[in-house]
Coordinates of C-alpha atoms in Angstrom, one line a residue:
X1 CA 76.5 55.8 95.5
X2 CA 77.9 57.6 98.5
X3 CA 79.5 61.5 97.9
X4 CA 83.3 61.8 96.9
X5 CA 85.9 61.0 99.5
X6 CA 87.8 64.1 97.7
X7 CA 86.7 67.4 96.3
X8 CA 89.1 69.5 94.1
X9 CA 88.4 73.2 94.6
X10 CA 90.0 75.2 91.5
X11 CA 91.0 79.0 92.1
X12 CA 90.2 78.9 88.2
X13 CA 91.6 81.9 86.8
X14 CA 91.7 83.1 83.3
X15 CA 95.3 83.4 83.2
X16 CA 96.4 80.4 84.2
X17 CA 93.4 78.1 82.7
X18 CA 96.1 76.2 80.6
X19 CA 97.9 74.8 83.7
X20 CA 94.7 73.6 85.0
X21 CA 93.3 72.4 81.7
X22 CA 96.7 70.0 81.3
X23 CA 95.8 68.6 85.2
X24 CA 92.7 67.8 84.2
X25 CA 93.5 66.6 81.3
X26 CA 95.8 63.7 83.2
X27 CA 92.8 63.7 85.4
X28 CA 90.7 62.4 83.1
X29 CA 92.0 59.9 82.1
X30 CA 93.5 58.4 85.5
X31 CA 91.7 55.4 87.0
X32 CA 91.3 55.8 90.7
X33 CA 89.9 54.1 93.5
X34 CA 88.9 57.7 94.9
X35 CA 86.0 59.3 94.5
X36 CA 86.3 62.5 93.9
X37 CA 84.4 65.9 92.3
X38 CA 86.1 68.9 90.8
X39 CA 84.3 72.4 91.5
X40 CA 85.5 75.6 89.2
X41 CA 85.8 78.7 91.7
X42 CA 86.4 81.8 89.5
X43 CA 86.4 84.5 92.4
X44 CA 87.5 83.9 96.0
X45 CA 83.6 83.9 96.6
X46 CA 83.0 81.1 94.8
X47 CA 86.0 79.3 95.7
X48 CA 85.2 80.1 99.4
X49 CA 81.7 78.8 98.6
X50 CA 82.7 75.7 97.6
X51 CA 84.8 75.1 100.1
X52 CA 81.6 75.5 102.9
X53 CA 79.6 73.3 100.3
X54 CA 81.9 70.6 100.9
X55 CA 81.3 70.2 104.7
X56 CA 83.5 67.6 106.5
X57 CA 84.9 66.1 103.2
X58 CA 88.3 66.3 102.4
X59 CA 89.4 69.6 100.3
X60 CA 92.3 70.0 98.0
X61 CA 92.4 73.7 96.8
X62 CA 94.2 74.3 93.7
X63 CA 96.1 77.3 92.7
X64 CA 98.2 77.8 89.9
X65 CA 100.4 81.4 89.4
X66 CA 103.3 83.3 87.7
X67 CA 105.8 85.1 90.0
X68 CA 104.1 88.3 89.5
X69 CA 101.1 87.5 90.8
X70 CA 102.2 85.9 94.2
X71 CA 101.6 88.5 96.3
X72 CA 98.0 89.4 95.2
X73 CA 96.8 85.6 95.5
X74 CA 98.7 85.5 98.7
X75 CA 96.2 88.2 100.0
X76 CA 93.1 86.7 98.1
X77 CA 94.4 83.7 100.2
X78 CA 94.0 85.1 103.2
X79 CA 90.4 86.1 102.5
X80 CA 89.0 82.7 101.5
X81 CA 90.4 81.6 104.6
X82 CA 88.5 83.9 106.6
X83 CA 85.6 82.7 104.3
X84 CA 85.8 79.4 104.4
X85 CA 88.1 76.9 106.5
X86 CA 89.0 74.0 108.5
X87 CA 91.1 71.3 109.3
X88 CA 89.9 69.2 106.6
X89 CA 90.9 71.9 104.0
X90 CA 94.5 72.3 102.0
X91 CA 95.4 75.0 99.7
X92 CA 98.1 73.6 97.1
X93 CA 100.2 76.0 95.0
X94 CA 101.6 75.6 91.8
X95 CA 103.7 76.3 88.8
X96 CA 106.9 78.4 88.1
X97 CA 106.9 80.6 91.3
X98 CA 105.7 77.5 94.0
X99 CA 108.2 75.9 92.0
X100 CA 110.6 78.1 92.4
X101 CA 109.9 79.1 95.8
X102 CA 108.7 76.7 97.7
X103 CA 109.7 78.2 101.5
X104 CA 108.4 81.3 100.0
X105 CA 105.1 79.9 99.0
X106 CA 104.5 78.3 102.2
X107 CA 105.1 81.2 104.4
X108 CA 102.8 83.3 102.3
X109 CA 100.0 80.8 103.8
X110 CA 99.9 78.0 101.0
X111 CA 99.7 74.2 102.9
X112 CA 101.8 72.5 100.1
X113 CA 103.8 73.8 97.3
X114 CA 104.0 71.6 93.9
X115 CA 107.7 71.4 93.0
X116 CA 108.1 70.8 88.8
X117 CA 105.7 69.4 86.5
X118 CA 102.1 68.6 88.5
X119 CA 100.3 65.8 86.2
X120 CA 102.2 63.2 88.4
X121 CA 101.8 64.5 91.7
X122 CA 98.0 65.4 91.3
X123 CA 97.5 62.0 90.4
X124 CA 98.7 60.8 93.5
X125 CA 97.3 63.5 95.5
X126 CA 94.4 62.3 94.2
X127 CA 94.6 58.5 94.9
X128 CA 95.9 59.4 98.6
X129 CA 92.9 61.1 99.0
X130 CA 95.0 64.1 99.7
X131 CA 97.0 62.9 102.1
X132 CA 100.7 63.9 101.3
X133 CA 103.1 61.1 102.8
X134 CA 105.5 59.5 100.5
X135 CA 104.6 61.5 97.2
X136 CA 107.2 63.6 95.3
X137 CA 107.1 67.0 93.9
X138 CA 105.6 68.4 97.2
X139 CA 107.1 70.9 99.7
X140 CA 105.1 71.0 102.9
X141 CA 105.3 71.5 106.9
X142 CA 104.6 68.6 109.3
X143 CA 102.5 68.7 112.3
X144 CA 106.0 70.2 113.8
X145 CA 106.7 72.7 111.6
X146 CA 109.3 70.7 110.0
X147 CA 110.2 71.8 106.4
X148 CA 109.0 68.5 104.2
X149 CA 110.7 68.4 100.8
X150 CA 110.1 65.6 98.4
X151 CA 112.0 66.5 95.5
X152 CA 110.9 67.4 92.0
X153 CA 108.0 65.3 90.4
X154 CA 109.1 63.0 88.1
X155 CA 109.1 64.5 84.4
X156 CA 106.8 62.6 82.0
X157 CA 106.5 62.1 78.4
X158 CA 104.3 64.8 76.7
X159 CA 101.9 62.3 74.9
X160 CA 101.4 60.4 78.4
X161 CA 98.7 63.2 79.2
X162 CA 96.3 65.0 76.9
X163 CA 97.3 68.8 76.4
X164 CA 93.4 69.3 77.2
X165 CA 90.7 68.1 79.4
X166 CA 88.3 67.1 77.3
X167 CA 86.1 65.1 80.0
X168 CA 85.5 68.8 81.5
X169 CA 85.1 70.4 78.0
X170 CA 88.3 73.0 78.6
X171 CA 90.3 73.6 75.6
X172 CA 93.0 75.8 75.4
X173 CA 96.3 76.0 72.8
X174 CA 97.9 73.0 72.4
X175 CA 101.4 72.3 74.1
X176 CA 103.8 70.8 71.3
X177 CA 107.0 71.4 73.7
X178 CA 107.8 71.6 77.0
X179 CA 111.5 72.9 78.2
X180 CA 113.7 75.0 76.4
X181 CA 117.8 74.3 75.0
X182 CA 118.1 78.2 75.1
X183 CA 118.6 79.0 78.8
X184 CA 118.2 82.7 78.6
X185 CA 119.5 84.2 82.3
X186 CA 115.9 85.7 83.0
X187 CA 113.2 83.1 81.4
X188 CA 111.9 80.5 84.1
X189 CA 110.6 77.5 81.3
X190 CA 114.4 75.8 81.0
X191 CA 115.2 75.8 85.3
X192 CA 111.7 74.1 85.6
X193 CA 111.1 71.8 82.8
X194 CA 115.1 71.9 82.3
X195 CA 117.0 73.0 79.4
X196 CA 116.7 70.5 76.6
X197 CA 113.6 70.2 74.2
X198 CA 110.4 67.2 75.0
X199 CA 108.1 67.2 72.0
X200 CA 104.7 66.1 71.4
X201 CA 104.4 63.3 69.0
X202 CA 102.7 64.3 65.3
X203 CA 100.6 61.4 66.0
X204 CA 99.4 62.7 69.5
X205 CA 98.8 66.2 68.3
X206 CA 97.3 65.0 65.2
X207 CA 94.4 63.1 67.9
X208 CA 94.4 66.3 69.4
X209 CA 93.4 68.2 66.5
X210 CA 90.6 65.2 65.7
X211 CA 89.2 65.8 69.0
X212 CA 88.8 69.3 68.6
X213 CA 87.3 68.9 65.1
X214 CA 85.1 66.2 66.5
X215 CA 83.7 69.1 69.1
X216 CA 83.1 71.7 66.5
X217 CA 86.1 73.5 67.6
X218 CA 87.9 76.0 64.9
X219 CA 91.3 77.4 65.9
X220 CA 94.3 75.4 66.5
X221 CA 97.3 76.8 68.2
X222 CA 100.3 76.0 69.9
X223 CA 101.9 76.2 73.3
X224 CA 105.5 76.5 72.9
X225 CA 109.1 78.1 74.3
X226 CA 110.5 78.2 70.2
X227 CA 107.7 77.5 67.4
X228 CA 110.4 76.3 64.4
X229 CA 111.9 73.7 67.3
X230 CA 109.4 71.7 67.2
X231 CA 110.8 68.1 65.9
X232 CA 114.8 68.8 66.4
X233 CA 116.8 68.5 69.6
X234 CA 119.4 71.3 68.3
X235 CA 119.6 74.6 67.5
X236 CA 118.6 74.0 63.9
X237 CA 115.2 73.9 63.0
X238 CA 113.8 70.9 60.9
X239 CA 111.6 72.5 58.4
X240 CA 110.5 69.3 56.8
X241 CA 108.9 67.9 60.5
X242 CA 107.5 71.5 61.4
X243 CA 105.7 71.1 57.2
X244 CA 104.5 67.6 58.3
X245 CA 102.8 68.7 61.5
X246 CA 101.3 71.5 60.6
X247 CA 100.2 69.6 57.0
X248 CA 98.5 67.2 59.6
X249 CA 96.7 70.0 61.7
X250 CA 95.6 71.9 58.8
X251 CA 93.5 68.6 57.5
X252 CA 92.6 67.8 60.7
X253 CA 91.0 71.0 61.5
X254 CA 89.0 71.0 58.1
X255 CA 88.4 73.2 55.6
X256 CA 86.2 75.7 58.1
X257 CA 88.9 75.3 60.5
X258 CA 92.5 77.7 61.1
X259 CA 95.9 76.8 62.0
X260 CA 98.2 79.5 63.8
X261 CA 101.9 79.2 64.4
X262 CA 104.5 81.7 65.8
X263 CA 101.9 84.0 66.9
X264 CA 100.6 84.1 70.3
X265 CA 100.9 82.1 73.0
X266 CA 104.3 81.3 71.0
X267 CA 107.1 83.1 69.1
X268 CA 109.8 82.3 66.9
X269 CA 113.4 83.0 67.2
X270 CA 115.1 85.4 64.8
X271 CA 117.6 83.2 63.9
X272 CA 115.2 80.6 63.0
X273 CA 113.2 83.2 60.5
X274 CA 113.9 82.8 56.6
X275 CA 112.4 82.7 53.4
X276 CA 111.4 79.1 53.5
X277 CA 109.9 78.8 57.1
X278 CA 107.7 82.1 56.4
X279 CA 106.3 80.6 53.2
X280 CA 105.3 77.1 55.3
X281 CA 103.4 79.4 57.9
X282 CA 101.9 81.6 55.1
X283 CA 100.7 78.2 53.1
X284 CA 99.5 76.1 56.0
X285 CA 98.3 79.0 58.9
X286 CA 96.2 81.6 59.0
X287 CA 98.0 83.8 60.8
X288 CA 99.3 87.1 59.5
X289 CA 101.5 88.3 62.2
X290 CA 104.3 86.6 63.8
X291 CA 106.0 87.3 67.2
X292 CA 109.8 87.1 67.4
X293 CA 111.7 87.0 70.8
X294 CA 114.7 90.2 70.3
X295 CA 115.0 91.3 73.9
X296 CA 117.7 93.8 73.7
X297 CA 118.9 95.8 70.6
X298 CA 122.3 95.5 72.5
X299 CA 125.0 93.0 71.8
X300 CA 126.6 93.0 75.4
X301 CA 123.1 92.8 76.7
X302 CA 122.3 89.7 74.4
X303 CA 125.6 88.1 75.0
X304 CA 125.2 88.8 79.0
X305 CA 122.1 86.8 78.5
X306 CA 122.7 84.6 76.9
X307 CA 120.2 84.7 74.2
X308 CA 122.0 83.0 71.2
X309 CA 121.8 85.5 68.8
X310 CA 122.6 89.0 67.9
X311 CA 120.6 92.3 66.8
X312 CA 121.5 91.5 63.1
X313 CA 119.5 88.6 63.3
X314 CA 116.7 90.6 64.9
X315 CA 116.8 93.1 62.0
X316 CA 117.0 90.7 59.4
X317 CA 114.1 88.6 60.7
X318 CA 112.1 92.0 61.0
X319 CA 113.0 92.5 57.3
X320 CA 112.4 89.2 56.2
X321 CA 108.8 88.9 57.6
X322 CA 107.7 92.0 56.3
X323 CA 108.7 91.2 53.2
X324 CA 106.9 88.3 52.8
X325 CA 103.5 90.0 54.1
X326 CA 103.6 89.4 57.9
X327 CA 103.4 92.0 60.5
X328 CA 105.9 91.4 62.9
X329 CA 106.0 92.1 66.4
X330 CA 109.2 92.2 68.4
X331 CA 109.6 91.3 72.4
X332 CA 111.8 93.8 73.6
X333 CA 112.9 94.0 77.4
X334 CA 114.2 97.1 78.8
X335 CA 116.6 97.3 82.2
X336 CA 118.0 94.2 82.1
X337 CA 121.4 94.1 84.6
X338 CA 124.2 95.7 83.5
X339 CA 122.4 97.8 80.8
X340 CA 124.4 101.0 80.7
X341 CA 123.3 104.1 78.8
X342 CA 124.6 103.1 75.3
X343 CA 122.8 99.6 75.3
X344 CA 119.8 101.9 76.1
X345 CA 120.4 103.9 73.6
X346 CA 121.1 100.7 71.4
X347 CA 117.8 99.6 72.3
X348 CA 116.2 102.2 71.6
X349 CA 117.6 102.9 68.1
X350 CA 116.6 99.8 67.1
X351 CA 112.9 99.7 68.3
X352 CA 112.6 103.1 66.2
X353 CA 114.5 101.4 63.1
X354 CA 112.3 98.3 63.8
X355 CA 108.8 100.6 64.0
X356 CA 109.8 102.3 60.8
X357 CA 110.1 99.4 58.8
X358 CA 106.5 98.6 60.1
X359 CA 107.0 96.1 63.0
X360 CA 105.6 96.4 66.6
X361 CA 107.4 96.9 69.6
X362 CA 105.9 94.5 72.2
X363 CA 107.9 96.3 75.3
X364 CA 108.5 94.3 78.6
X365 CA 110.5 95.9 81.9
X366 CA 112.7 93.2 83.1
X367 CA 111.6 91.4 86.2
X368 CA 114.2 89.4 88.4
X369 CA 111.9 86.0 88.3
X370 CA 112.2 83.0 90.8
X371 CA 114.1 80.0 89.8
X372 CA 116.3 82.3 86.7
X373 CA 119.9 83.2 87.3
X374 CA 118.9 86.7 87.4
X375 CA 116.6 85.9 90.0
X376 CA 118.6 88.0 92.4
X377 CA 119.5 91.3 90.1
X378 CA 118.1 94.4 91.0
X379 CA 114.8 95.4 89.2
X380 CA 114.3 97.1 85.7
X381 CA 115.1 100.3 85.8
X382 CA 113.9 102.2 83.2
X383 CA 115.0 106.1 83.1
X384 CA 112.7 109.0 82.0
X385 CA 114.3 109.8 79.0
X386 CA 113.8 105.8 77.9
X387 CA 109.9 106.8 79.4
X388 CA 109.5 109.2 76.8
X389 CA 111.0 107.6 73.9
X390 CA 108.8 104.3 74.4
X391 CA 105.8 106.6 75.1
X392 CA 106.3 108.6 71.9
X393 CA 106.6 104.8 70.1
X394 CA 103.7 103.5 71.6
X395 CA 101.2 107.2 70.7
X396 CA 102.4 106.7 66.9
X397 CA 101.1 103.0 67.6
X398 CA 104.3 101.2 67.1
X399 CA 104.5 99.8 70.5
X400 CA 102.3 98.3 73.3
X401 CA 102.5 96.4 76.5
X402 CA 102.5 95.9 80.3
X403 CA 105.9 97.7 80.9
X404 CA 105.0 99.5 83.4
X405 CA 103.0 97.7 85.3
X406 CA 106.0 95.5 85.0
X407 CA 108.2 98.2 86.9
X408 CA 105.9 97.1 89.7
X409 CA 105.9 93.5 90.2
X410 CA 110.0 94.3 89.3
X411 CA 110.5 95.9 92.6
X412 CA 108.3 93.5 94.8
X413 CA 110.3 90.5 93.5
X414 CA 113.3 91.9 94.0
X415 CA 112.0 92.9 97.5
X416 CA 111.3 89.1 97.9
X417 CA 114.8 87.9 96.7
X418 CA 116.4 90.0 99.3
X419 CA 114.0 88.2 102.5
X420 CA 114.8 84.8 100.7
X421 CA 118.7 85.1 99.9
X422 CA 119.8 81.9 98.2
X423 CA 122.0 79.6 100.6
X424 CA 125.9 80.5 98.5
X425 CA 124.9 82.5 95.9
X426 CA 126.1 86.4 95.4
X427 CA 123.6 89.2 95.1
X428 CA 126.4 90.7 92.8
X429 CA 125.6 90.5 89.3
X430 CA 127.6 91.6 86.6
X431 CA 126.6 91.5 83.4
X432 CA 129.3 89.9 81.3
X433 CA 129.9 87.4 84.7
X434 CA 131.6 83.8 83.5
X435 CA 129.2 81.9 85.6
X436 CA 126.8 79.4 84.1
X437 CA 123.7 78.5 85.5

């Protein structure tokens, strides 16, 4: 057999190895006239290296990022082109930010830019050999220097595509929903998957938890915007669906194998906590802590956001999961537009009532993210006095995160809103504004 017509170079990344895992997982599975090989580059050596290894053949180089991260990989970008490059190589960015910002993206050096989900447009990419004409989902430059939009890929149904790619042997938690009803102003999942729920069959995850067992695999957990949505297309969770599927997964996985739900990569909504939806996780998962999405301990700030819910619910979801023998850790953003000194102090109040009761503060600094409707407010600004108080929460070991490195990637987003103003839109924004996005 002669060598591939196509080689797929992944900047493979521990952070973003379940984006890839999904492509390759629709990979997989796709029948193609093309042959092609896929090559793992885990530093920009490697990546650069199989570039060079490839010669003359055809080169797609994947890349897959959250808005934070842009301007770092733009840089690492740079170098593997001084590495390794040629006319037969494209580099091909994806996910939220490329998404998002697709101009953006392709000045910062990227050939294409994915626009929405990527399964579809892989495939193609794929069966084209690389070539981009006539597929969707791409943003791109002709010989020109013409800006080349296609659109948004076509969304697919979650069970079309394993959540895994098992032909590679890359596993990774299991996505059971993809989009989000709950368009919270600064959250990127609903403005790129869009802002109504698309579950995963029981049936499909069940196969998936049959394939893991089959491999000797363990641990099964989920990949989702709202853990206790799972089976409804409202606000109201159907407890008797999530008891099914997670019934399913725990006699899939075996008697040597573990179910977790609500904890990380997911969280639960504080509205959705009570009695009876604790008790399912405590008699089907092995999990003993839970994460639930709070945000602000200020009802202007949750309203302004349009979160859903309100700091009762946060406290009484806190109280409820305690109780019933869960340690609970609470996302908590600070700065968000608008804040004023008494929704700080809001805030604050309730991260210390929260900490004393025996829950974790898992502190974020808000970040103005590409593709949001807060994508153009200024960046979190978090004073000294809030500095202190979070500090003195997180040395009594009632708080943790990446807050301030958060500060950081805050200011350079905001920095890249301002060179990339939005055609129409005000930089103005107000807190309590009318608008809906």
């Amino acid at each position: 057999m002669s060598g591939p017509e196509l080689v797929l170079v992944l900047r493979y990344r521990k952070a973003v190895t379940y984006g890839f895992h999904v492509l390759l997982g629709a990979l997989g599975q796709h029948e193609t006239d093309t042959r092609y090989e896929v090559r793992f580059g885990e530093s920009a050596e490697e990546t650069a290296r199989h570039i060079r290894e490839a010669g003359d053949t055809r080169v797609l180089v994947l890349w897959s990022f959250y808005s934070p991260d842009a301007a770092a990989l733009a840089e690492e970008l740079k170098q593997i082109r001084e590495l390794a490059d040629g006319p037969n190589v494209t580099h091909l960015a994806g996910g939220v930010h490329a998404t998002a910002e697709p101009v953006q993206t392709l000045d910062a050096g990227w050939d294409m830019a994915a626009i929405g989900e990527g399964e579809s447009t892989l495939l193609s990419l794929v069966d084209a050999k690389g070539d981009p004409t006539g597929i969707t989902g791409l943003a791109y430059r002709d010989a020109t220097g013409k800006l080349i939009r296609t659109g948004k890929a076509k969304q697919r149904d979650l069970n079309d595509f394993p959540g895994f790619a098992l032909r590679w042997d890359k596993f990774n938690a299991l996505e059971i929903t993809r989009g989000c009803i709950y368009a919270c102003r600064f959250c990127q999942t609903p403005f790129m998957f869009s802002a109504k729920f698309r579950h995963r069959s029981l049936e499909n995850i069940r196969w998936h938890v049959d394939e893991m067992r089959r491999r000797g695999l363990r641990d099964v957990r989920f990949i989702t915007p709202t853990a206790l949505s799972w089976g409804t297309q409202n606000e109201e969770p159907d407890l008797a669906a999530v008891e099914e599927m997670l019934a399913s997964c725990k006699e899939g996985i075996g008697p040597q194998g573990r179910v977790f739900f609500g904890s990380f990569p997911s969280e639960i909504r504080p509205e959705h906590v009570s009695r009876e939806a604790l008790r399912l996780v405590k008699k089907y998962c092995a999990n003993n802590n839970i994460i639930v999405g709070a945000q602000s301990g200020s009802d202007r700030v949750l309203g302004a956001a349009k979160r859903g819910h309100g700091v009762e619910e946060v406290r009484r979801a806190a109280r409820l999961g305690i109780e019933e023998g869960f340690r609970i850790n609470v996302d908590m953003i600070f700065g968000m537009p608008g804040e004023n000194q008494d929704d700080v102090g809001d805030s604050l109040a309730l991260a210390r009532e929260l900490a004393d009761l025996g829950a974790r503060i898992h502190a974020h600094t808000f970040m103005p993210l590409p593709g949001t409707p807060w994508r153009d407010a200024p960046p979190g600004d978090v004073d000294p006095e809030t500095i202190r108080e979070v500090d003195r929460l997180s040395r009594r070991g009632a708080l943790y995160g990446h807050w301030q490195k958060q500060r950081d990637h805050a200011a350079r987003l905001a920095a890249a809103a301002e060179a990339y103003p939005r055609p129409g839109r005000s930089r103005t924004i107000l807190p309590m504004a009318s608008d809906s996005c």
